[in-house]
Amino acid sequence: CQPRCQYKFGHVKFSTPVLKDLEQRNMMYPAIDVVYPPVELSQDTALADILKHKGKDPKRVKIVQLGRIFSGRQNKGHRVAIQALRALNANASDSLVYELNIIGNIHPRFERYAKLLQTEAADLEVKFHFGVKSTTLLRLLDEGDFIWHLTGVDLMDENSDPASYEHFGISVVEGMSHGLVPIIYRKGGVTEIPGQFGYEVSGAETLVTTTRYAAHHRQTPAEQAAMMEHVRQFGKEAFT
């Protein structure tokens, strides 16, 4: 193919961070237009409806982690999340209590991994919601404060195959549309979603410090409204 050829990829493996990585490696690639997958956003996204579910306990910070439950390549970083929550609640000088809600379907043949997660989190403020109904999922999103997305955080080599990181991150779009502030691992296509909203982290240590900072510096209602409007560009209505 000549360099002027145009490609459009619906698969966001070829997202902007990946293309930048190719450029840094002096690798050639054809001209590419990235086409994001449309996300089905909840119709009940009015700010007033979202806010009435949040902050009922000002001393409790509710974190959501949403995605399939499995180990190995492209796992969602659940074990790192559990370690981070332990560290968050171990600081006696912090008056806040941090709660982690792990939501997702257990991938076939990964039941033992799910049990391992439950064992590791047995003494922590971690709640597991496996295979829940959509109504329960929407309630948990409405009640949450932050969404963690950590695919690739456990990789030893940050220069690993880009496909080992998150290709897009639909769950982040869903969370932001419900007013959850994203705290994401800094690699992969997911970094294109938050815009000026949310935070990026480089590992378990910065996940702890960043989450603590964000919990003590909450968004204003105006900022939440702007964030929820920002992610509408990824909704299905933007593709029609």
PDB file of N, CA and C in Angstrom, residues 15 41 47 53-54 70 75 93 108 137 154-155 174 185 206 218 230 240:
ATOM      1  N   SER A  15      -5.309   2.934  18.074  1.00  0.00           N
ATOM      2  CA  SER A  15      -5.736   4.203  18.634  1.00  0.00           C
ATOM      3  C   SER A  15      -4.557   5.164  18.642  1.00  0.00           C
ATOM      4  N   LEU A  41     -25.221   4.522  26.040  1.00  0.00           N
ATOM      5  CA  LEU A  41     -25.252   5.267  27.292  1.00  0.00           C
ATOM      6  C   LEU A  41     -26.644   5.228  27.887  1.00  0.00           C
ATOM      7  N   LEU A  47     -28.117  15.386  35.432  1.00  0.00           N
ATOM      8  CA  LEU A  47     -27.193  15.603  36.543  1.00  0.00           C
ATOM      9  C   LEU A  47     -27.908  15.524  37.888  1.00  0.00           C
ATOM     10  N   HIS A  53     -28.023  10.378  44.171  1.00  0.00           N
ATOM     11  CA  HIS A  53     -27.590   9.064  44.636  1.00  0.00           C
ATOM     12  C   HIS A  53     -26.204   9.111  45.299  1.00  0.00           C
ATOM     13  N   LYS A  54     -25.462  10.200  45.083  1.00  0.00           N
ATOM     14  CA  LYS A  54     -24.081  10.254  45.525  1.00  0.00           C
ATOM     15  C   LYS A  54     -23.938  11.025  46.837  1.00  0.00           C
ATOM     16  N   PHE A  70     -11.238 -12.172  34.788  1.00  0.00           N
ATOM     17  CA  PHE A  70     -10.337 -13.208  34.259  1.00  0.00           C
ATOM     18  C   PHE A  70      -8.902 -12.789  34.541  1.00  0.00           C
ATOM     19  N   ASN A  75      -6.007  -8.632  31.520  1.00  0.00           N
ATOM     20  CA  ASN A  75      -6.886  -8.664  32.692  1.00  0.00           C
ATOM     21  C   ASN A  75      -7.087  -7.242  33.208  1.00  0.00           C
ATOM     22  N   SER A  93      -4.305   8.590  59.240  1.00  0.00           N
ATOM     23  CA  SER A  93      -4.486  10.043  59.222  1.00  0.00           C
ATOM     24  C   SER A  93      -5.572  10.481  58.230  1.00  0.00           C
ATOM     25  N   PRO A 108     -15.750 -17.727  31.506  1.00  0.00           N
ATOM     26  CA  PRO A 108     -15.714 -19.189  31.653  1.00  0.00           C
ATOM     27  C   PRO A 108     -14.315 -19.708  31.956  1.00  0.00           C
ATOM     28  N   LEU A 137     -26.499  -2.863  38.180  1.00  0.00           N
ATOM     29  CA  LEU A 137     -25.319  -2.194  37.620  1.00  0.00           C
ATOM     30  C   LEU A 137     -25.539  -0.685  37.570  1.00  0.00           C
ATOM     31  N   ASP A 154      -0.253  -4.442  35.602  1.00  0.00           N
ATOM     32  CA  ASP A 154       0.603  -5.473  36.177  1.00  0.00           C
ATOM     33  C   ASP A 154       1.704  -5.947  35.232  1.00  0.00           C
ATOM     34  N   LEU A 155       1.827  -5.326  34.060  1.00  0.00           N
ATOM     35  CA  LEU A 155       2.878  -5.717  33.124  1.00  0.00           C
ATOM     36  C   LEU A 155       4.231  -5.217  33.626  1.00  0.00           C
ATOM     37  N   GLU A 174     -19.049   4.493  30.198  1.00  0.00           N
ATOM     38  CA  GLU A 174     -20.274   4.237  30.959  1.00  0.00           C
ATOM     39  C   GLU A 174     -20.196   4.877  32.349  1.00  0.00           C
ATOM     40  N   TYR A 185      -5.108   3.628  34.185  1.00  0.00           N
ATOM     41  CA  TYR A 185      -3.699   3.356  33.878  1.00  0.00           C
ATOM     42  C   TYR A 185      -3.337   4.086  32.588  1.00  0.00           C
ATOM     43  N   THR A 206       1.019   5.153  42.626  1.00  0.00           N
ATOM     44  CA  THR A 206       0.355   6.385  42.202  1.00  0.00           C
ATOM     45  C   THR A 206      -1.163   6.220  42.170  1.00  0.00           C
ATOM     46  N   ARG A 218     -12.955  16.964  45.282  1.00  0.00           N
ATOM     47  CA  ARG A 218     -14.050  16.478  44.443  1.00  0.00           C
ATOM     48  C   ARG A 218     -14.418  17.474  43.355  1.00  0.00           C
ATOM     49  N   HIS A 230     -19.154  15.641  27.955  1.00  0.00           N
ATOM     50  CA  HIS A 230     -17.955  15.282  27.186  1.00  0.00           C
ATOM     51  C   HIS A 230     -18.048  13.862  26.623  1.00  0.00           C
ATOM     52  N   THR A 240     -25.279   8.514  14.620  1.00  0.00           N
ATOM     53  CA  THR A 240     -26.447   8.429  13.749  1.00  0.00           C
ATOM     54  C   THR A 240     -26.659   9.737  12.998  1.00  0.00           C
TER      55      THR A 240
END
